[in-house]
Short mmCIF file of C-alpha atoms and ligand atoms in Angstrom, two decimals:
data_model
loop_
_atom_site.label_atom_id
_atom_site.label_comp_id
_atom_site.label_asym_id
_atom_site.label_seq_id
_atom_site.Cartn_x
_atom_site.Cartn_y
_atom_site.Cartn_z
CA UNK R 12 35.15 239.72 248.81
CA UNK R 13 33.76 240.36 252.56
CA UNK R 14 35.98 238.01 254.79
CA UNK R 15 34.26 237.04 257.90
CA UNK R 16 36.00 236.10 261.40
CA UNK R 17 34.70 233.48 263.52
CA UNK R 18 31.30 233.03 262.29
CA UNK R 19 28.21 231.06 264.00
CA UNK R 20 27.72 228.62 261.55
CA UNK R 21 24.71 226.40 263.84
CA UNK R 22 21.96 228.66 261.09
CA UNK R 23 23.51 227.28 258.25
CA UNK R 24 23.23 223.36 259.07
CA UNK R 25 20.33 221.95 258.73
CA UNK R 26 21.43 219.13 261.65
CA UNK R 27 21.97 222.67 263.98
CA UNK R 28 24.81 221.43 265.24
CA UNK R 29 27.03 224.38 266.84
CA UNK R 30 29.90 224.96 265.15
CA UNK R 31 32.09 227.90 264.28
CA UNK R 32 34.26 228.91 261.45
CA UNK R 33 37.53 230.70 261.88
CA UNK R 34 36.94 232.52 258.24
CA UNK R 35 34.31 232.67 256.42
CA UNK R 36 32.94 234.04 252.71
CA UNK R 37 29.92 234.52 251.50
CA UNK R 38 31.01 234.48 247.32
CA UNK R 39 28.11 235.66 245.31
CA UNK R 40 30.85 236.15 241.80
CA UNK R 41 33.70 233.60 239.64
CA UNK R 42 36.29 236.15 240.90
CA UNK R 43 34.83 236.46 244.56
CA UNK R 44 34.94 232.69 244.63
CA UNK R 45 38.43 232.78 243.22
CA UNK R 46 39.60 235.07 245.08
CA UNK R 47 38.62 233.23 248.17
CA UNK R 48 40.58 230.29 247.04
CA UNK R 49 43.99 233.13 246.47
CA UNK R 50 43.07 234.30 250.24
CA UNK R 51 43.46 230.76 251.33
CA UNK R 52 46.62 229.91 249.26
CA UNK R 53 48.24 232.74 250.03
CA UNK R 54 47.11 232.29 253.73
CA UNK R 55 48.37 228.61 253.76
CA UNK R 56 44.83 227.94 255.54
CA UNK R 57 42.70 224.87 254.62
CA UNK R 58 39.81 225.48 252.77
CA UNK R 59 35.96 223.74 253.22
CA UNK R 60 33.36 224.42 250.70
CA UNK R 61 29.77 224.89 252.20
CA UNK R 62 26.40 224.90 249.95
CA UNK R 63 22.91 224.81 251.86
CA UNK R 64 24.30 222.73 254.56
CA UNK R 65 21.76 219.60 254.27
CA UNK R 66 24.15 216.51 253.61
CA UNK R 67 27.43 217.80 255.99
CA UNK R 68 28.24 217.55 259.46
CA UNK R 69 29.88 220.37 261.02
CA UNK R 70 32.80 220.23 263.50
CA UNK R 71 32.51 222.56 266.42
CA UNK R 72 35.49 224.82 265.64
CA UNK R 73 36.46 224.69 261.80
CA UNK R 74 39.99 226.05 261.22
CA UNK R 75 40.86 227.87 257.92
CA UNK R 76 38.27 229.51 255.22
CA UNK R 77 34.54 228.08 254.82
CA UNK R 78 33.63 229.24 251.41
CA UNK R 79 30.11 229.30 250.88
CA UNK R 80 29.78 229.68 246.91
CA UNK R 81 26.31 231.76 246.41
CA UNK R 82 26.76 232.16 242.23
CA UNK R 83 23.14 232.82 241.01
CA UNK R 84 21.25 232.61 237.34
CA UNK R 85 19.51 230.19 235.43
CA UNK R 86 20.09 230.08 231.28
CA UNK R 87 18.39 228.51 228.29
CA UNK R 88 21.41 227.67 226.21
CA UNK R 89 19.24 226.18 223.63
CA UNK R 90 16.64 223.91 222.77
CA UNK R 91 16.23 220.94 220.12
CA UNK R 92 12.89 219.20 218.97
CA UNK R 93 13.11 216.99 222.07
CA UNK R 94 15.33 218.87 224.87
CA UNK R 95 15.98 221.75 226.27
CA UNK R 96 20.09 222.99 227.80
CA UNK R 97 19.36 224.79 230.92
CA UNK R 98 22.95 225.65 232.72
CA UNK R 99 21.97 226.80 236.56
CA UNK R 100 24.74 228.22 239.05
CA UNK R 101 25.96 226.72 242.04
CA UNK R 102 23.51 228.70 244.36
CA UNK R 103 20.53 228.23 243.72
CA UNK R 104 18.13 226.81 245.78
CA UNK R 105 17.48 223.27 244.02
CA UNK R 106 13.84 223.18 244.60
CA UNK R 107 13.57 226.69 243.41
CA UNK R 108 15.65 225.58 240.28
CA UNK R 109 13.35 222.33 239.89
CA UNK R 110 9.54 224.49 240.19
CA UNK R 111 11.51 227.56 237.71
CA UNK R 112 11.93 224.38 235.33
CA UNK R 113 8.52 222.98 235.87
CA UNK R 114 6.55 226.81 235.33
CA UNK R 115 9.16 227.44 232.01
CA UNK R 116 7.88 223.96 230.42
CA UNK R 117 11.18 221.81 231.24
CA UNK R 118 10.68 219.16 232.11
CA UNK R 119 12.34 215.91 234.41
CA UNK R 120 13.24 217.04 237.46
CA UNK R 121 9.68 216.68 239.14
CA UNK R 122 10.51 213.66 241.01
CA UNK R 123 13.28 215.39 242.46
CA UNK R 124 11.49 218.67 244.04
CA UNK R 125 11.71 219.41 247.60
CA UNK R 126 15.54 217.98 247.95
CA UNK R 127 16.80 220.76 250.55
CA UNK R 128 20.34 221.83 249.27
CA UNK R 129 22.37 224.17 246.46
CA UNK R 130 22.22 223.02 243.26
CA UNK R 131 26.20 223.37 243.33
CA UNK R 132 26.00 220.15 245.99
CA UNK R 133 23.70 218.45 244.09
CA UNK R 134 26.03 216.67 241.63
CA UNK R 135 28.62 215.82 244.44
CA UNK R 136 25.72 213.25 245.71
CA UNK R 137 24.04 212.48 242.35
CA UNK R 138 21.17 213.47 244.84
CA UNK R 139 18.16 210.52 244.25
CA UNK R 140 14.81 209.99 245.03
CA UNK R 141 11.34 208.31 243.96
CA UNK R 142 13.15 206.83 240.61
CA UNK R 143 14.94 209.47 239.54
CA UNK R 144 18.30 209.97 240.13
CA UNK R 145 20.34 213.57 238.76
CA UNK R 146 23.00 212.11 236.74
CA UNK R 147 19.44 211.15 234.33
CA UNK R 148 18.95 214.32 233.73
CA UNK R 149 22.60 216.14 233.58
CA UNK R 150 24.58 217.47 230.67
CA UNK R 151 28.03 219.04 231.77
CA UNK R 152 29.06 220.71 235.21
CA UNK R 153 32.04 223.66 235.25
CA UNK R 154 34.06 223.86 238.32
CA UNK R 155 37.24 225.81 239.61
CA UNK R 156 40.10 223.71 240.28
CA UNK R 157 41.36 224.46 244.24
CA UNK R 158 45.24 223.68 243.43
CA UNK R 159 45.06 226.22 240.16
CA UNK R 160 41.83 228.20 240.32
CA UNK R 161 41.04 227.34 236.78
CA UNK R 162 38.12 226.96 235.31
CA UNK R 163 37.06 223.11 233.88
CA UNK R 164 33.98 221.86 232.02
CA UNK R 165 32.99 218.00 233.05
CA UNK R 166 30.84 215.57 230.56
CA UNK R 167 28.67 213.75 231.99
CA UNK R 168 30.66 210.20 231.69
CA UNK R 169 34.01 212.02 233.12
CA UNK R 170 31.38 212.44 236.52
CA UNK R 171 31.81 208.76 237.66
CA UNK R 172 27.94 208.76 238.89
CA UNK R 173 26.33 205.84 240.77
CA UNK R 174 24.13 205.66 243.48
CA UNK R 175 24.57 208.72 245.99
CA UNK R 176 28.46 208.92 244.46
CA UNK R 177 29.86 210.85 241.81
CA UNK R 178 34.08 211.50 240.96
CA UNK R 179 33.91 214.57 243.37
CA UNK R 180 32.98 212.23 246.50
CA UNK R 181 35.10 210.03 245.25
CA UNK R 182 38.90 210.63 243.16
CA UNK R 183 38.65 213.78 242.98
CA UNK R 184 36.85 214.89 246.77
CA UNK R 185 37.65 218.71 247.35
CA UNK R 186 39.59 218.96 244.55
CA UNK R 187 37.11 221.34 242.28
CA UNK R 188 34.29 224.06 243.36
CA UNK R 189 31.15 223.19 241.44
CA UNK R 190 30.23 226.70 239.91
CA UNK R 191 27.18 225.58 237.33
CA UNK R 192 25.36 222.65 236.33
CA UNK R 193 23.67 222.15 233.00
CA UNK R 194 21.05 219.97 232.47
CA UNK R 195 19.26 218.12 229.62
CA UNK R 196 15.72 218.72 230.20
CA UNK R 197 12.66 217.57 227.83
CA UNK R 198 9.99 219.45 226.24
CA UNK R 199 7.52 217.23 226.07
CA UNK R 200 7.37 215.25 229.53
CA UNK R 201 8.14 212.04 229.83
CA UNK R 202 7.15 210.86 233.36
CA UNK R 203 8.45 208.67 235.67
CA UNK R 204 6.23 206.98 237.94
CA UNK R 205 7.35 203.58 238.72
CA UNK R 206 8.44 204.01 241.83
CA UNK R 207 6.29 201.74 244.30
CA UNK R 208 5.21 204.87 246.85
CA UNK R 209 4.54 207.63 244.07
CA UNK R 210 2.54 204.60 241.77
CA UNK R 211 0.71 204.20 244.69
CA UNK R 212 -0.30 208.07 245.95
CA UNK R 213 -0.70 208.07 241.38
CA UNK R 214 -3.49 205.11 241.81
CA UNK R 215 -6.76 207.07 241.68
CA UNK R 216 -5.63 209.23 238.62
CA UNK R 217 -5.75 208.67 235.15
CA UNK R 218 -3.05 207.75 233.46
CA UNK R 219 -3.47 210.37 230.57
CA UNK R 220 -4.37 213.24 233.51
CA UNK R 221 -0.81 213.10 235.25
CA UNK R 222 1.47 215.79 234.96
CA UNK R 223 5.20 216.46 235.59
CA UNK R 224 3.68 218.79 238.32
CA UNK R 225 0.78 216.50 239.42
CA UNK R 226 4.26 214.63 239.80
CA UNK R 227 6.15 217.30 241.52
CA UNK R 228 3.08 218.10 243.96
CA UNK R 229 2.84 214.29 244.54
CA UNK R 230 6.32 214.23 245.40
CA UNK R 231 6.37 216.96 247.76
CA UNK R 232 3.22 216.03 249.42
CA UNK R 233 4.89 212.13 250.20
CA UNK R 234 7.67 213.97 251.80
CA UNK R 235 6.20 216.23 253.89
CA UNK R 236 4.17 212.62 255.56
CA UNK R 237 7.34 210.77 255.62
CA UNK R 238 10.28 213.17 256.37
CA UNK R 239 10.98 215.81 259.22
CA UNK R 240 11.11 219.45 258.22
CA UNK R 241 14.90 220.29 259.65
CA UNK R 242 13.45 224.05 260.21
CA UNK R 243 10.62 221.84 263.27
CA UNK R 244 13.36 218.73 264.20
CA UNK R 245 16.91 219.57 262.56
CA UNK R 246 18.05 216.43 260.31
CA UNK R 247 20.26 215.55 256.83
CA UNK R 248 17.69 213.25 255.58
CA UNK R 249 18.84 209.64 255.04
CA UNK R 250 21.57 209.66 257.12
CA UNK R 251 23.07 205.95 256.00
CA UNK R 252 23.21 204.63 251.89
CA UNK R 253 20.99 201.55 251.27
CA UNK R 254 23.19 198.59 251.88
CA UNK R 255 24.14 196.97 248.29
CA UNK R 256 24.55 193.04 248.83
CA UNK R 257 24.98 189.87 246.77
CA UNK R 258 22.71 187.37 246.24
CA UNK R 259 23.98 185.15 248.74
CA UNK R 260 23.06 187.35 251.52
CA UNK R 261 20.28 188.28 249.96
CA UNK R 262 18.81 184.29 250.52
CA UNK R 263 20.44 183.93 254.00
CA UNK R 264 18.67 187.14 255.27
CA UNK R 265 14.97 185.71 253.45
CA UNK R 266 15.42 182.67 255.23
CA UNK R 267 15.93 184.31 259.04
CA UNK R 268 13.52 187.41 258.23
CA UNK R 269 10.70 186.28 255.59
CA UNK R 270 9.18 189.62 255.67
CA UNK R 271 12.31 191.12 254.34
CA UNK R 272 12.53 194.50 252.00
CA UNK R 273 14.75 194.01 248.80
CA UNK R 274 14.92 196.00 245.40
CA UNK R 275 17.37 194.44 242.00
CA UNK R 276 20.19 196.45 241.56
CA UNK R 277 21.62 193.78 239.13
CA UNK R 278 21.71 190.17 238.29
CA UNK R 279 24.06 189.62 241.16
CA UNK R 280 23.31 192.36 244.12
CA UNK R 281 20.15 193.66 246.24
CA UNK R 282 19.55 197.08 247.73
CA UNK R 283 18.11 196.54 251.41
CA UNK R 284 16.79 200.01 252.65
CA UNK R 285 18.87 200.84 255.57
CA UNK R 286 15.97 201.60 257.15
CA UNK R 287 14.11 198.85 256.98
CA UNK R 288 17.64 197.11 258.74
CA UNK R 289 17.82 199.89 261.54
CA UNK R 290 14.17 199.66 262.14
CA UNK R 291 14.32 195.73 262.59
CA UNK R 292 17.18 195.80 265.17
CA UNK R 293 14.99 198.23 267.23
CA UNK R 294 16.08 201.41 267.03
CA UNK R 295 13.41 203.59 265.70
CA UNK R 296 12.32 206.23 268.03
CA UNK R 297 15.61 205.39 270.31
CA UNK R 298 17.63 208.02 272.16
CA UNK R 299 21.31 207.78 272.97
CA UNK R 300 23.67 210.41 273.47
CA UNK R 301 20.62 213.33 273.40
CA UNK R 302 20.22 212.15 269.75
CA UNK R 303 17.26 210.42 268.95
CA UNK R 304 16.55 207.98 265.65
CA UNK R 305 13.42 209.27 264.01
CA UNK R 306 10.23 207.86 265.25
CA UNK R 307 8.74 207.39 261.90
CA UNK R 308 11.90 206.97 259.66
CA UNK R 309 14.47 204.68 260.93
CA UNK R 310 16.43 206.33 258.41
CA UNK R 311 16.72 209.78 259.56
CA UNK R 312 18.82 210.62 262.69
CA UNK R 313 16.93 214.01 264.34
CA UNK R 314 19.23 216.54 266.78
CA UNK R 315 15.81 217.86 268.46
CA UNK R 316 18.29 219.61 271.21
CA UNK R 317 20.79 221.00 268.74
CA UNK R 318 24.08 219.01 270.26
CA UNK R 319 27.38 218.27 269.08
CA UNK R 320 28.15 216.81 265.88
CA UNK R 321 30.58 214.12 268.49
CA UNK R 322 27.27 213.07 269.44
CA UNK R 323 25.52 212.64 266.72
CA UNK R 324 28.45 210.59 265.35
CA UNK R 325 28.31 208.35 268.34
CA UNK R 326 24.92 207.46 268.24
CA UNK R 327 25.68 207.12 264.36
CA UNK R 328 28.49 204.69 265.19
CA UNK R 329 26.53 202.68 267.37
CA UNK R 330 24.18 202.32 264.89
CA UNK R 331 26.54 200.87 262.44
CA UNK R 332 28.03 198.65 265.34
CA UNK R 333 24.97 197.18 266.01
CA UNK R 334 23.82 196.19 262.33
CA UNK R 335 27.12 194.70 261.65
CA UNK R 336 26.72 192.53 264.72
CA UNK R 337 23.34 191.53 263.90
CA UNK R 338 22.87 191.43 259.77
CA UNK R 339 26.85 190.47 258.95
CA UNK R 340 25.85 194.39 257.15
CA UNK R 341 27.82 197.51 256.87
CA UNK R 342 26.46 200.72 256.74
CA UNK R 343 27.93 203.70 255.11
CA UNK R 344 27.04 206.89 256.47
CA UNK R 345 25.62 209.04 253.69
CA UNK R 346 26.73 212.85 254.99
CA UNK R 347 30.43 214.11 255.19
CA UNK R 348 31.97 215.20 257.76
CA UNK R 349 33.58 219.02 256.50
CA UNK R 350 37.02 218.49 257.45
C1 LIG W 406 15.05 216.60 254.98
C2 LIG W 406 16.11 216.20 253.96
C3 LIG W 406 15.77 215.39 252.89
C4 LIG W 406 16.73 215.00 251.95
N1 LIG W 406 16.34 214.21 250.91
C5 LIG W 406 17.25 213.83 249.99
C6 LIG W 406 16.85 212.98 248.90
O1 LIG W 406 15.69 212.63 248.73
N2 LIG W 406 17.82 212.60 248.01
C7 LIG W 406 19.12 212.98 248.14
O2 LIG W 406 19.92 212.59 247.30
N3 LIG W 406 19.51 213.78 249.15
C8 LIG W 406 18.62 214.21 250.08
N4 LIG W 406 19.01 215.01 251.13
C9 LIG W 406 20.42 215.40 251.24
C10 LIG W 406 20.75 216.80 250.65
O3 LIG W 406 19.61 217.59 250.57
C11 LIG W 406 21.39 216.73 249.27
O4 LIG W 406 22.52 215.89 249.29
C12 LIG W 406 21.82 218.12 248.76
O5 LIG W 406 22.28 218.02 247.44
C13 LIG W 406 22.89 218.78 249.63
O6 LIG W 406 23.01 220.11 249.21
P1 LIG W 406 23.64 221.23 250.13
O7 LIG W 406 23.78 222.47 249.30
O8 LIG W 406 22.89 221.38 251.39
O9 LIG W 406 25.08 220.61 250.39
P2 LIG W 406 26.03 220.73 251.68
O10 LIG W 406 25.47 219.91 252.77
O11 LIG W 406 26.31 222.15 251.98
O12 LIG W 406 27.34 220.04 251.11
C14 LIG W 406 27.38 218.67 250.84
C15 LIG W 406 28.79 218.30 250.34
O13 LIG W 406 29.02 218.92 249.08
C16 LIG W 406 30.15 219.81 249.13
N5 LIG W 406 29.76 220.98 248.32
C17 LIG W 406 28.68 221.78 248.50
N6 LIG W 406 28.61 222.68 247.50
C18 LIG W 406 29.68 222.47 246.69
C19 LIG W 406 30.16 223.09 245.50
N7 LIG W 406 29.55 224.13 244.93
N8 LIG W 406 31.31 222.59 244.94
C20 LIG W 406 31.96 221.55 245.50
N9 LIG W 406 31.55 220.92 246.64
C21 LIG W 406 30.42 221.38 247.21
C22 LIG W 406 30.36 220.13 250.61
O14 LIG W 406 31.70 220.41 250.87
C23 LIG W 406 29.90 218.82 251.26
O15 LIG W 406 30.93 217.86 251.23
C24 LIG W 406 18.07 215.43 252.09
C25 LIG W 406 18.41 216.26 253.18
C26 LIG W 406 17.45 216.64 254.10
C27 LIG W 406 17.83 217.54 255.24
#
């Protein structure tokens, strides 16, 4: 294990916000990784687990160890008539993971190519988008308990998923260092194209002619005209969850804003996107604190000039203010803050 002193850590967020870490390891191995978590026992120093750095904010001094877990390998652990076990470290890149999937003939992750991001951090999120959410798709996870530095195999139904949540945002946050994922993949695909944007870009082809990468390419091509690269204008993507309300607000908001945006969650509750709520009270395209609100996606909160995570928390704050003032709505902020 190579232990690092004070390292620059502003390369490896994708919001660029400065920041620097008082240890850090790079922990390509299960023993590197555990022995990382010894150094920091044994050190009495707190410990803050890092993947690809596209759903955290960074402090700008982090005290203790920042492990960055970089485990790599992908496995066939077997295959049925319909499915296919793939296990996948922590490391790997996830859209690497998803287009290795796609070229080997497994199949269900298209809709979920081009999320930036480990695969290791992808289950902490049950990362999401056009229909598909991860916890669909996934099998079992094995992660190293911090307190004892053993080894533990989840099922999928110990994982607590929902929407953008799993057990290890939630009971059991920083508890556990994702080390693999396995998923359930199928052989023959079984697309999912329901979701209103991708049916759309879908329209002109045949039904019979779509692939799981016509899909994937689909996909990718939607995101690349709706959402900022973080390499050109440094982001984390959807930087609030999509309020979930009940019907009652649901009515009240229809009658003040007619032309409002509102998908079922369940007999009882609405999802409102966030942005749609951010956009309406005005701030797209709005600077505050050298921060600026996206111009095209109210959603996304850009750092064009690289500052300080306090600032991007401010305008993020007064964000929030503002929509519970006006809507009666609270916003939760999607990204953590590594602490
Ligand atoms: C342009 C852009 C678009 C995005 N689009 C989407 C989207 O469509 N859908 C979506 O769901 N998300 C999206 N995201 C968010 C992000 O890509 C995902 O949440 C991704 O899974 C984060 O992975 P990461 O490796 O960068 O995690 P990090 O940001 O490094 O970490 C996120 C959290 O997970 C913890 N963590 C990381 N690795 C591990 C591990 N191995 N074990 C335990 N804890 C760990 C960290 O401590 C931190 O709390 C987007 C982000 C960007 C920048």
């Amino acid at each position: 294990m190579k232990l690092l002193k004070r390292v620059n850590l502003q390369p490896l967020n994708t919001m660029a916000v400065p920041s620097v870490a008082e240890h850090f390891v790079r922990a390509g191995s299960l023993d590197e990784v555990k022995e990382a978590l010894l150094w920091a026992k044994n050190n009495v120093q707190p410990l803050h687990i890092l993947g690809g750095g596209s759903n955290c904010l960074l402090p700008e001094n982090i005290s203790g160890l920042v492990l960055q877990p970089i485990l790599r390998g992908v496995k066939l652990l077997e295959s049925n008539e319909r499915h296919y076990l793939v296990k996948v470290a922590a490391g790997e890149n996830w859209n690497r993971f998803v287009h290795h999937c796609l070229s080997k003939g497994y199949f269900g992750l298209e809709n979920l190519a081009l999320i930036p991001g480990l695969v290791g951090a992808a289950p902490i999120q049950n990362i999401g988008a056009y229909g598909v959410e991860l916890c669909d798709l996934f099998h079992s996870l094995e992660a190293l308990e911090i307190s004892t530095g053993t080894l533990r195999r989840f099922e999928k139904d110990e994982c607590e998923f929902a929407y953008r949540h799993s057990v290890f945002k939630g009971r059991l946050s920083k508890q556990f260092i994702i080390t693999s994922v396995t998923f359930r993949l199928f052989k023959h695909p079984e697309l999912n194209v329901t979701y209103p944007a991708l049916r759309a870009a879908l329209a002109g082809i045949p039904r019979k002619a779509i692939s799981p990468q016509i899909v994937a390419h689909t996909v990718m091509e939607i995101r690349r005209s709706k959402l900022p690269s973080p390499e050109l204008l440094p982001n984390v993507g959807s930087f609030f969850k999509n309020p979930v309300v009940d019907m009652e607000t649901i009515e009240h908001m229809e009658q003040l804003y007619p032309d409002l945006v509102s998908y079922e969650v369940d007999a009882n509750h609405k999802k409102i996107p966030a942005g749609w709520l951010i956009e309406k009270a005005g701030w797209k395209g709005r600077e505050e604190f050298n921060v600026k609100v996206h111009d095209q996606q109210a959603l996304v909160i850009v750092n064009p000039n690289k500052m300080p995570v306090t600032k991007v928390l401010r305008l993020a704050k007064a964000i929030q203010a503002n929509i519970k003032a006006r809507f009666g709505i609270d916003l939760e902020q999607e990204p953590q803050l590594l602490l």
